[in-house]
Short mmCIF file of C-alpha atoms in Angstrom, two decimals:
data_model
loop_
_atom_site.label_atom_id
_atom_site.label_comp_id
_atom_site.label_asym_id
_atom_site.label_seq_id
_atom_site.Cartn_x
_atom_site.Cartn_y
_atom_site.Cartn_z
CA MET A 1 41.51 20.27 19.80
CA ALA A 2 38.75 17.76 21.77
CA ASN A 3 35.48 17.00 21.05
CA GLU A 4 32.57 17.89 23.34
CA ILE A 5 31.07 15.34 24.62
CA ILE A 6 27.19 15.89 24.58
CA THR A 7 25.59 14.97 28.32
CA SER A 8 21.76 16.18 27.08
CA LYS A 9 18.91 14.64 25.56
CA ASN A 10 18.16 18.18 24.67
CA ASN A 11 21.66 17.94 22.47
CA ASP A 12 19.57 18.48 18.79
CA ILE A 13 22.10 15.93 17.57
CA VAL A 14 20.71 13.40 19.98
CA LYS A 15 17.16 14.32 19.29
CA PHE A 16 17.96 13.82 15.23
CA LEU A 17 19.49 10.63 15.71
CA VAL A 18 16.99 9.20 17.97
CA SER A 19 14.76 10.11 15.64
CA LEU A 20 15.70 7.55 13.03
CA SER A 21 13.89 5.66 14.25
CA ASP A 22 11.05 7.10 12.18
CA LYS A 23 11.11 4.99 8.88
CA ASN A 24 9.19 8.94 7.77
CA VAL A 25 12.31 10.92 9.31
CA ARG A 26 14.34 8.35 7.29
CA GLN A 27 12.85 8.60 4.12
CA LYS A 28 12.77 12.56 4.21
CA SER A 29 16.17 12.68 5.57
CA GLY A 30 18.34 10.67 3.58
CA CYS A 31 20.08 9.08 6.34
CA TYR A 32 19.76 5.83 9.13
CA LEU A 33 21.87 4.63 11.60
CA THR A 34 24.17 1.59 11.66
CA GLU A 35 25.65 0.18 15.18
CA GLY A 36 28.51 -2.07 16.20
CA LYS A 37 32.11 -2.42 15.23
CA ARG A 38 32.06 -4.85 12.37
CA SER A 39 29.22 -2.49 10.85
CA VAL A 40 30.53 0.94 11.14
CA PHE A 41 33.60 -0.17 9.35
CA GLU A 42 32.39 -1.76 6.74
CA SER A 43 30.17 1.63 6.39
CA PHE A 44 33.39 3.26 5.39
CA GLU A 45 34.73 0.98 3.41
CA GLU A 46 31.70 1.27 1.18
CA LYS A 47 32.04 4.72 1.66
CA VAL A 48 28.45 4.90 3.08
CA ALA A 49 29.42 6.59 6.47
CA THR A 50 29.13 10.65 6.33
CA GLN A 51 29.98 10.91 10.37
CA ILE A 52 30.89 9.00 13.20
CA ILE A 53 28.91 7.86 16.77
CA VAL A 54 30.81 7.52 20.17
CA SER A 55 30.15 6.87 23.66
CA LEU A 56 33.19 8.78 26.27
CA SER A 57 34.40 4.79 27.02
CA PHE A 58 34.47 3.97 23.70
CA THR A 59 37.38 7.42 22.69
CA LYS A 60 39.76 5.15 25.21
CA SER A 61 39.43 2.30 22.71
CA LYS A 62 42.69 1.56 20.15
CA ASP A 63 39.92 1.63 17.79
CA TYR A 64 39.24 5.33 18.31
CA SER A 65 42.30 5.92 16.66
CA ILE A 66 41.52 4.63 13.58
CA VAL A 67 37.98 6.25 13.61
CA LYS A 68 39.81 9.27 13.95
CA SER A 69 41.98 9.07 10.82
CA TRP A 70 39.29 8.60 8.99
CA LYS A 71 38.94 12.46 8.28
CA LEU A 72 35.01 12.22 9.43
CA PRO A 73 33.13 14.13 11.67
CA VAL A 74 33.00 12.56 14.99
CA THR A 75 30.06 13.23 17.70
CA VAL A 76 31.13 11.94 20.72
CA LEU A 77 28.30 11.49 23.40
CA SER A 78 28.81 10.17 27.21
CA ASP A 79 27.98 6.71 28.11
CA ALA A 80 24.69 7.34 29.10
CA MET A 81 24.14 9.23 25.79
CA PHE A 82 24.73 6.22 23.63
CA GLN A 83 22.87 3.96 25.44
CA HIS A 84 19.97 6.20 24.67
CA ILE A 85 19.85 6.51 21.33
CA SER A 86 20.97 2.87 20.19
CA GLU A 87 19.11 0.58 19.65
CA THR A 88 21.03 -2.73 21.42
CA LYS A 89 21.01 -3.69 25.08
CA THR A 90 24.46 -3.64 25.70
CA PRO A 91 26.38 -1.48 22.96
CA GLN A 92 29.41 -1.64 21.71
CA GLY A 93 29.81 2.62 21.61
CA ILE A 94 30.41 3.32 18.11
CA SER A 95 27.74 3.82 15.39
CA ALA A 96 27.90 5.62 11.40
CA LEU A 97 25.29 7.97 10.47
CA CYS A 98 24.58 6.86 6.82
CA LYS A 99 23.38 7.65 3.81
CA VAL A 100 21.46 6.35 1.57
CA LYS A 101 22.68 4.67 -1.63
CA LYS A 102 20.32 5.18 -4.57
CA TYR A 103 19.72 2.81 -7.35
CA ASP A 104 18.87 3.26 -10.83
CA LEU A 105 15.85 0.33 -11.67
CA GLN A 106 16.99 0.15 -15.44
CA ALA A 107 20.48 0.22 -14.34
CA LEU A 108 19.92 -2.42 -11.90
CA LEU A 109 18.65 -4.70 -14.19
CA ASN A 110 20.91 -3.75 -16.95
CA GLU A 111 24.02 -4.85 -14.87
CA GLU A 112 22.98 -8.04 -12.81
CA ASN A 113 22.22 -10.96 -13.73
CA ALA A 114 20.62 -12.89 -10.91
CA ILE A 115 17.76 -11.12 -8.28
CA LEU A 116 15.58 -11.21 -5.66
CA LEU A 117 11.84 -9.73 -5.64
CA LEU A 118 10.41 -9.83 -2.46
CA GLU A 119 6.64 -8.99 -2.32
CA ASP A 120 6.02 -7.78 1.27
CA VAL A 121 8.09 -9.03 2.90
CA ARG A 122 6.89 -7.40 6.61
CA ASP A 123 8.97 -9.22 9.23
CA PRO A 124 12.89 -7.08 10.34
CA GLY A 125 14.71 -10.53 10.71
CA ASN A 126 13.51 -12.33 8.01
CA MET A 127 14.68 -9.27 5.43
CA GLY A 128 18.09 -8.57 7.43
CA THR A 129 18.64 -12.29 6.96
CA VAL A 130 17.49 -12.51 3.26
CA ILE A 131 19.62 -9.22 2.42
CA ARG A 132 22.74 -11.13 4.32
CA THR A 133 22.39 -14.01 2.31
CA ALA A 134 21.85 -13.01 -1.35
CA ALA A 135 25.53 -10.55 -0.74
CA ALA A 136 27.12 -14.35 0.63
CA ALA A 137 25.40 -15.90 -2.32
CA GLY A 138 25.90 -13.21 -4.97
CA PHE A 139 22.41 -11.75 -5.91
CA GLY A 140 23.76 -8.47 -7.04
CA GLY A 141 20.01 -6.60 -6.27
CA ILE A 142 17.40 -6.40 -4.21
CA ILE A 143 14.12 -5.52 -5.76
CA ALA A 144 11.06 -5.11 -2.46
CA SER A 145 7.74 -4.30 -2.70
CA ASP A 146 6.66 -1.20 -0.96
CA GLY A 147 4.89 -3.22 1.56
CA CYS A 148 8.26 -4.31 2.55
CA VAL A 149 9.44 -3.31 5.56
CA ASP A 150 11.75 -0.54 5.05
CA VAL A 151 15.68 -2.18 5.00
CA TYR A 152 17.49 0.56 6.79
CA ASN A 153 14.61 0.01 9.74
CA PRO A 154 17.41 -0.49 12.26
CA LYS A 155 16.46 -3.88 12.96
CA VAL A 156 16.94 -4.83 9.43
CA VAL A 157 20.22 -2.78 9.40
CA ARG A 158 22.08 -4.77 12.26
CA SER A 159 20.86 -7.68 11.45
CA THR A 160 22.58 -7.89 7.94
CA VAL A 161 25.80 -7.41 9.76
CA GLY A 162 27.26 -4.18 7.16
CA CYS A 163 25.99 -6.44 3.74
CA LEU A 164 23.22 -4.19 3.64
CA PHE A 165 26.12 -1.69 2.14
CA LYS A 166 26.90 -4.32 -0.80
CA THR A 167 23.92 -5.19 -1.92
CA LYS A 168 21.67 -3.53 -4.73
CA ILE A 169 18.26 -2.81 -3.22
CA ILE A 170 15.15 -0.70 -4.32
CA GLN A 171 12.01 -0.15 -2.79
CA CYS A 172 9.24 0.30 -5.15
CA LYS A 173 6.87 3.22 -5.41
CA GLY A 174 3.66 1.92 -6.88
CA ASP A 175 2.37 -0.79 -8.37
CA PHE A 176 4.79 -4.59 -8.26
CA LEU A 177 3.22 -6.14 -10.48
CA ASN A 178 3.88 -3.98 -13.54
CA ILE A 179 7.66 -3.44 -11.80
CA SER A 180 7.86 -7.53 -12.55
CA ASP A 181 5.86 -7.41 -15.67
CA GLU A 182 9.26 -4.75 -16.99
CA ILE A 183 11.97 -7.06 -14.90
CA LYS A 184 10.31 -10.19 -17.79
CA HIS A 185 10.69 -7.76 -20.43
CA LYS A 186 14.48 -7.88 -19.52
CA GLY A 187 14.64 -10.94 -20.10
CA PHE A 188 14.41 -12.64 -16.58
CA ARG A 189 12.63 -15.43 -15.78
CA LEU A 190 10.40 -15.53 -13.00
CA TYR A 191 10.75 -18.44 -10.14
CA ALA A 192 8.12 -18.25 -7.40
CA ALA A 193 8.89 -19.98 -4.01
CA HIS A 194 5.85 -21.79 -3.23
CA PRO A 195 5.02 -24.39 -0.55
CA ARG A 196 3.22 -27.05 -2.78
CA GLY A 197 2.18 -27.91 -6.36
CA GLY A 198 5.64 -26.50 -7.32
CA LYS A 199 8.86 -28.03 -9.47
CA ASN A 200 11.03 -29.84 -6.65
CA LEU A 201 14.02 -27.17 -5.89
CA PHE A 202 16.79 -29.66 -6.96
CA ASP A 203 14.92 -30.93 -10.12
CA THR A 204 14.52 -26.93 -11.25
CA GLU A 205 16.75 -25.74 -13.77
CA PHE A 206 18.03 -21.87 -13.44
CA GLY A 207 19.83 -20.51 -16.60
CA GLY A 208 19.90 -17.01 -17.80
CA LYS A 209 18.98 -13.69 -15.79
CA THR A 210 17.01 -15.00 -12.94
CA ALA A 211 15.04 -14.05 -10.65
CA ILE A 212 13.45 -15.09 -6.82
CA VAL A 213 10.29 -14.25 -6.03
CA LEU A 214 9.28 -14.42 -2.76
CA GLY A 215 6.04 -13.65 -0.84
CA ASN A 216 4.61 -12.92 2.26
CA GLU A 217 5.37 -14.01 5.59
CA ALA A 218 1.90 -15.28 6.55
CA ASN A 219 0.58 -15.24 2.85
CA GLY A 220 2.89 -16.18 0.61
CA LEU A 221 2.49 -14.73 -3.01
CA SER A 222 -0.45 -12.59 -3.27
CA ASN A 223 -2.11 -14.23 -7.29
CA GLY A 224 -1.65 -12.08 -9.97
CA MET A 225 2.54 -12.16 -9.02
CA LEU A 226 2.38 -16.35 -9.08
CA LYS A 227 0.75 -15.25 -12.77
CA GLN A 228 3.94 -13.13 -13.07
CA CYS A 229 5.66 -16.11 -12.48
CA ASP A 230 7.43 -18.04 -15.05
CA SER A 231 7.91 -20.47 -12.89
CA LEU A 232 6.56 -22.75 -9.05
CA VAL A 233 9.42 -23.45 -6.80
CA THR A 234 8.56 -26.21 -3.98
CA ILE A 235 11.18 -27.10 -1.58
CA SER A 236 10.40 -30.84 -0.42
CA MET A 237 9.29 -31.21 2.57
CA GLU A 238 9.02 -33.73 5.52
CA LYS A 239 4.91 -34.80 5.97
CA GLY A 240 3.18 -32.67 8.27
CA VAL A 241 5.42 -30.02 7.94
CA GLU A 242 3.32 -26.53 6.14
CA SER A 243 6.39 -24.47 5.22
CA LEU A 244 9.66 -22.98 5.97
CA ASN A 245 10.75 -19.48 7.29
CA ALA A 246 10.54 -17.32 4.60
CA SER A 247 14.47 -16.41 5.49
CA VAL A 248 15.07 -20.69 4.80
CA ALA A 249 13.44 -20.71 1.79
CA ALA A 250 15.43 -17.71 0.52
CA ALA A 251 18.58 -19.08 1.22
CA LEU A 252 18.40 -22.31 -0.13
CA MET A 253 16.77 -21.22 -3.75
CA MET A 254 19.34 -18.61 -4.00
CA TYR A 255 22.59 -21.23 -3.22
CA GLU A 256 20.10 -23.75 -5.43
CA VAL A 257 20.94 -20.94 -8.34
CA ARG A 258 24.57 -20.45 -7.45
CA ARG A 259 25.79 -24.81 -8.19
CA LYS A 260 23.59 -24.76 -10.49
CA LYS A 261 25.54 -21.90 -12.74
#
């Protein structure tokens, strides 16, 4: 039997999909949307997709037969309705409703040897790039403070290009300093990215269990977090340059850890 084509903004499914742009709805439902062929196919491979949403135009493509073979529920929207739920100007006509993966902090700290601690990273583009780079550099876990942008924000999800599904991410509630203290007790050394006054990145030795700590784009790390860290690490820059973009600094530090290990 052919799928019904949904054409109304008042349809309950459409209203729910649109509501997922709200952080509170995502947290309450435990669901989020990912969009685009590559990301949707990755979400299926990683077993986080629970439902596929496609446009009427997409049903006429060769990829639609692959989607139908997944044995997941498929919802077909008119092209206008798909544009209505989409976060992009020129959507590819395919999205997936995904479930949020839950990870246990203690298990993550026992299993991983290289992680990121993010304190109040607010920019969705930076967060997405950091997640994508962490997956590429072999950093198995990301622990984010409550003040960070929601990692299931549509802009973050889109900029991770599917790497969100491959990375263990915990967004913490409560005192982040207490959490960082717990991480230290698990044997991790904390290396703070700091614009000046730290040891040169390329002279820093990284050994054992390593946590790279990154702060807010405008204000850097809090004084409390800086005191928690075992080492301050500075990336050398030419005179007159104040600082690097947070995601660029994260990439340089993660790959230097990877190179030295």
